[in-house]
C-alpha positions as a printed Julia matrix, in Angstrom:
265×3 Matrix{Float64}:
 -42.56    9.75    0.54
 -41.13   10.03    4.37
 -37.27    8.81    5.61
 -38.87    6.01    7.4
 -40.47    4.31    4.11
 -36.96    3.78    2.77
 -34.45    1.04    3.57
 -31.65    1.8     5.21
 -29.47   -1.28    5.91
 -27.49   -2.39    3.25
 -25.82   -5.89    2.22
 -22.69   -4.47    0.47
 -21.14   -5.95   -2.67
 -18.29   -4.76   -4.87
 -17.38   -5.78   -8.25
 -13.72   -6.42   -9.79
 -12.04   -3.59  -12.38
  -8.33   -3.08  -10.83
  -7.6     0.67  -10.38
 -10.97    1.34  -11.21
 -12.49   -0.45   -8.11
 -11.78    2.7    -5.94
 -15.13    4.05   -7.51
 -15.48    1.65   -4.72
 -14.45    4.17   -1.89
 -16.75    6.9    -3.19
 -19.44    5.0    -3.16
 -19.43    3.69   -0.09
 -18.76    7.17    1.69
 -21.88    8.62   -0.3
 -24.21    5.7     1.04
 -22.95    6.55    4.66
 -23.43   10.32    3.59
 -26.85    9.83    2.66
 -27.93    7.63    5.65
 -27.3     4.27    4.59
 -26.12    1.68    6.8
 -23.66   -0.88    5.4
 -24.67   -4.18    7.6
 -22.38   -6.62    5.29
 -20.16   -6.52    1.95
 -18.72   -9.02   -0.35
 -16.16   -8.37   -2.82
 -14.1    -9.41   -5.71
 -10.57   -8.89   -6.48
 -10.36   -4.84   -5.46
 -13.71   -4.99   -4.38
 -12.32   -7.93   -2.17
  -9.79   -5.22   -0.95
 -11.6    -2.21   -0.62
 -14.48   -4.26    1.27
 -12.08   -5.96    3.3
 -10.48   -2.56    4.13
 -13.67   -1.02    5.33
 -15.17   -3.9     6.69
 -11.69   -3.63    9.49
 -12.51    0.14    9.65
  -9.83    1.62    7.74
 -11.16    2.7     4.88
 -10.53    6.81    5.7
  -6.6     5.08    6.55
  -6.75    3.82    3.14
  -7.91    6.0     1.09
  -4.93    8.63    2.57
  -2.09    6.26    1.81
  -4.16    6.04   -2.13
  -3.61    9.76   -2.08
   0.42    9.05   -1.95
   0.7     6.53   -4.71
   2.45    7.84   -7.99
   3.7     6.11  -11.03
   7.09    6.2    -8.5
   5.62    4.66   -5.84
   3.61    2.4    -7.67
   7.07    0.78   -9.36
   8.73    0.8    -5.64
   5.73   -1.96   -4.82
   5.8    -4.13   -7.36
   7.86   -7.17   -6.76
   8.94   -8.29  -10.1
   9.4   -12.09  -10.48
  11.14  -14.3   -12.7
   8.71  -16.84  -12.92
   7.43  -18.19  -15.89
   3.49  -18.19  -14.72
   3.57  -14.35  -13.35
   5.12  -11.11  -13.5
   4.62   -9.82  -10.17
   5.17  -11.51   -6.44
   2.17   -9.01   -5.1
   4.22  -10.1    -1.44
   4.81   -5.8    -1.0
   1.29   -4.18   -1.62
  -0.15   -6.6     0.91
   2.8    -5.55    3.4
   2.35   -1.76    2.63
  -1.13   -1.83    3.42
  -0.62   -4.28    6.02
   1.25   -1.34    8.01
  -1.93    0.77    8.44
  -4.62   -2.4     8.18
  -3.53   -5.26   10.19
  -4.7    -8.85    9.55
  -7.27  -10.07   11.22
  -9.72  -13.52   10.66
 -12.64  -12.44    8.8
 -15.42  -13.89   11.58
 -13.37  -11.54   13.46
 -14.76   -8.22   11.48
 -17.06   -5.41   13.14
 -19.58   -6.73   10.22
 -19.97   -9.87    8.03
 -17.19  -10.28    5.03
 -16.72  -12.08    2.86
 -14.96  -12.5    -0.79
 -14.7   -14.87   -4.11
 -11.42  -16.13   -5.99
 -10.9   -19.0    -8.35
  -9.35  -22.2    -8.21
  -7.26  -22.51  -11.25
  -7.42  -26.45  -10.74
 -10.94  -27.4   -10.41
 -12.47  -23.83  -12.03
 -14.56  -23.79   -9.17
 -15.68  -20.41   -7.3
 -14.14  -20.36   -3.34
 -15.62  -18.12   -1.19
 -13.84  -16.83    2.23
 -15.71  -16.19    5.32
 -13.39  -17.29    7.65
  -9.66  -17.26    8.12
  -6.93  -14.9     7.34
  -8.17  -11.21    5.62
  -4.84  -10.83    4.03
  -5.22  -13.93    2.41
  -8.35  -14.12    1.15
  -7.35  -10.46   -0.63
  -4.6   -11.77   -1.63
  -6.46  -14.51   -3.4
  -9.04  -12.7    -5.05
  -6.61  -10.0    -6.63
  -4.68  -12.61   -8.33
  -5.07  -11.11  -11.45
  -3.5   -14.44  -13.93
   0.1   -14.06  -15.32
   0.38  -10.65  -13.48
   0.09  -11.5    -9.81
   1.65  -14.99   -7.95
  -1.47  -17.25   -7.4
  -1.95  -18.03   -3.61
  -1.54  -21.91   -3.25
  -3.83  -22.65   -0.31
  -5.04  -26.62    0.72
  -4.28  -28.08   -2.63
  -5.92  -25.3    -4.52
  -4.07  -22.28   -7.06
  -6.41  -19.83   -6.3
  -6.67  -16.97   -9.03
  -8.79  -14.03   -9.22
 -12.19  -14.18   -8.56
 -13.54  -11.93  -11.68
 -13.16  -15.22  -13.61
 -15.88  -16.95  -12.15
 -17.95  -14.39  -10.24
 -16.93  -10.63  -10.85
 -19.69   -9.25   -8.69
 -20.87  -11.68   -5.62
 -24.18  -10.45   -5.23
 -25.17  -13.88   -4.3
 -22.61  -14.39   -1.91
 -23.42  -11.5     1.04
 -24.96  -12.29    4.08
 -28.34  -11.26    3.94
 -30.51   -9.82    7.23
 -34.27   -9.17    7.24
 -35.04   -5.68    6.14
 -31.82   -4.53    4.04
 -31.24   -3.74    0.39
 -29.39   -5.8    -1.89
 -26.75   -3.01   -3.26
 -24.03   -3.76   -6.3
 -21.54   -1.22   -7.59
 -20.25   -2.46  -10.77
 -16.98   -1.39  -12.29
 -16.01   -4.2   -14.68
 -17.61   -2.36  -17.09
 -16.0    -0.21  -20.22
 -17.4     2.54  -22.2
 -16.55    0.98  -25.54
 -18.19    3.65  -27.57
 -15.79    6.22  -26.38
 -12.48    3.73  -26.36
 -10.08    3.41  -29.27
 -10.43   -0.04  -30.71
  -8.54    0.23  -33.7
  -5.18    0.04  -32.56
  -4.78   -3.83  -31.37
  -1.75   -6.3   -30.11
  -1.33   -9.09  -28.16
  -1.8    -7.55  -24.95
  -4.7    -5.54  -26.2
  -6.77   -8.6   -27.79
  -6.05  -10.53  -24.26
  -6.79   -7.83  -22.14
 -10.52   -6.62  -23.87
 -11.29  -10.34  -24.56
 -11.14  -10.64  -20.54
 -12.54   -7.57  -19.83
 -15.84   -8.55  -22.25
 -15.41  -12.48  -20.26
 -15.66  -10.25  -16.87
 -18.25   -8.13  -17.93
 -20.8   -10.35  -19.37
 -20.66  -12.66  -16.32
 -21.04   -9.44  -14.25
 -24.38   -8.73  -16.54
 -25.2   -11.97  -15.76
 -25.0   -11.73  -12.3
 -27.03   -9.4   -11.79
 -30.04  -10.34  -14.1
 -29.9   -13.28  -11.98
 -30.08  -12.13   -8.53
 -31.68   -8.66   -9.01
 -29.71   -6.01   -6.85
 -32.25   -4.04   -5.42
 -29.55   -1.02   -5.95
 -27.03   -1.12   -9.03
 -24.61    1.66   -9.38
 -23.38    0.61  -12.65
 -19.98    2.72  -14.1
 -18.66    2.51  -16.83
 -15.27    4.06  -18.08
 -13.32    4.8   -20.89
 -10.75    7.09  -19.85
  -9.54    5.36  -16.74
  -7.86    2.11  -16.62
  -7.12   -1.18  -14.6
  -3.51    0.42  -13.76
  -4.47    4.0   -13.65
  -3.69    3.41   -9.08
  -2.3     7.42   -9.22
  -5.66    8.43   -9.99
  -7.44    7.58   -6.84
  -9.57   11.14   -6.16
 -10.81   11.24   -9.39
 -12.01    7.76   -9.2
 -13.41    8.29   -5.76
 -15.56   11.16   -7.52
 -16.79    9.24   -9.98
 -17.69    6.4    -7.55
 -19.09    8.98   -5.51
 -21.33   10.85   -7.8
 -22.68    7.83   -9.84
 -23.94    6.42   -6.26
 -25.76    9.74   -5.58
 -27.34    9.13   -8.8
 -28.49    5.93   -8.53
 -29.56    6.45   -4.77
 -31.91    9.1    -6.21
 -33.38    6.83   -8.76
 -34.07    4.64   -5.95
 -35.7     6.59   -3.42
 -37.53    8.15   -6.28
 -39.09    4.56   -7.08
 -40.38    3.81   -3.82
């Protein structure tokens, strides 16, 4: 097998999984290491964000400022409301990283973007492609009761891991790339403790299995050409202080599956 057997160009997409979606960083920077070119990416919820961030050419930017958030910090940005249908106003993490990324309209981007959310009215998928980059984050992290939904031409758009946790059908496509999906909805739930339940426990794994199933889904359907699949037990949808060692894992779980790949050619 020879360099120039293998395809390089690669249409981009990154799944939902809160903290855990900057697996997404290190996998991106290990494509790129390995001589993969990233010639579009869609996202979801912080795929959304971390694909959003990279496709504006910030990502390095970003991933220093991740390397300053502690539990402190991470209580300084949240923007506690009193509303009855969320927790949080998610107005400040958008301005923090708003100081470093400015907004920009997505058909605007160095390469095609895109990402998914939900409308909470209709239950219908919306897809951004043009328009505001803040907002279309903004949208697709609305995690629902913790984050504000965005309220955007009639619509209460929600996150987008309701309906479509990993848009692999929704990146533009050019002749000759690869279809790649990193996928970190996923839990270990061998090595988790499921014995100790509540309310917020039973909610949050019953979503989690929702999110993952449709993510399963997703892929069976559309056939990723590439899937970097990681799954987790010890790190969770809040764990935002433990950027590096999610950035390894992304990273080292790409190499992995990039190997597998080449292998099969």
């Amino acid at each position: 097998m020879t360099d120039n057997t293998i395809k390089k160009d690669v249409a981009l997409v990154l799944s939902s999984g809160g903290a855990r979606g900057l697996a997404h960083i290190g996998a991106i920077e290990e494509l790129e290491a390995q001589g993969y070119c990233i010639s579009a990416v869609a996202g979801c919820s912080m795929g959304a964000l971390v694909g959003g961030v990279y496709a504006a050419g910030k990502l390095k930017e970003f991933r220093e400022w991740m390397k300053t958030i502690d539990r402190k910090k991470m209580l300084e940005l949240t923007d506690f409301s009193f509303s009855l249908s969320h927790l949080v106003k998610g107005t400040r993490i958008i301005e923090a990283i708003m100081e470093f990324v400015p907004d920009m309209a997505i058909e605007d981007l160095p390469i095609p973007y895109c990402c998914v959310a939900t409308d909470w009215k209709s239950g219908r998928e919306v897809v951004f492609t043009k328009g505001s980059l803040f907002e279309a984050i903004r949208a697709s992290i609305s995690l629902p009761t913790f984050y504000e939904p965005v309220q955007k031409d009639g619509m209460i758009l929600i996150d987008g891991g309701v309906v479509n946790p990993i848009p692999l059908n929704r990146v533009k496509r050019k002749a000759g790339d690869i279809l790649v999906g990193i996928d970190v909805s996923g839990h270990d739930y061998k090595k988790e403790n499921v014995n100790h339940f509540n309310y917020y426990t039973m909610l949050s794994r019953t979503s989690s299995i929702m999110i993952r199933q449709n993510s399963i889904l997703m892929t069976k359907l559309t056939k990723p050409d590439m899937l970097v699949d990681i799954q987790m037990s010890r790190y969770g949808s809040f764990d935002y202080d433990k950027s590096e060692k999610l950035i390894a894992i992304g990273k080292l779980k790409t190499s992995m599956s990039i190997t597998k790949y080449e292998n099969n050619i």
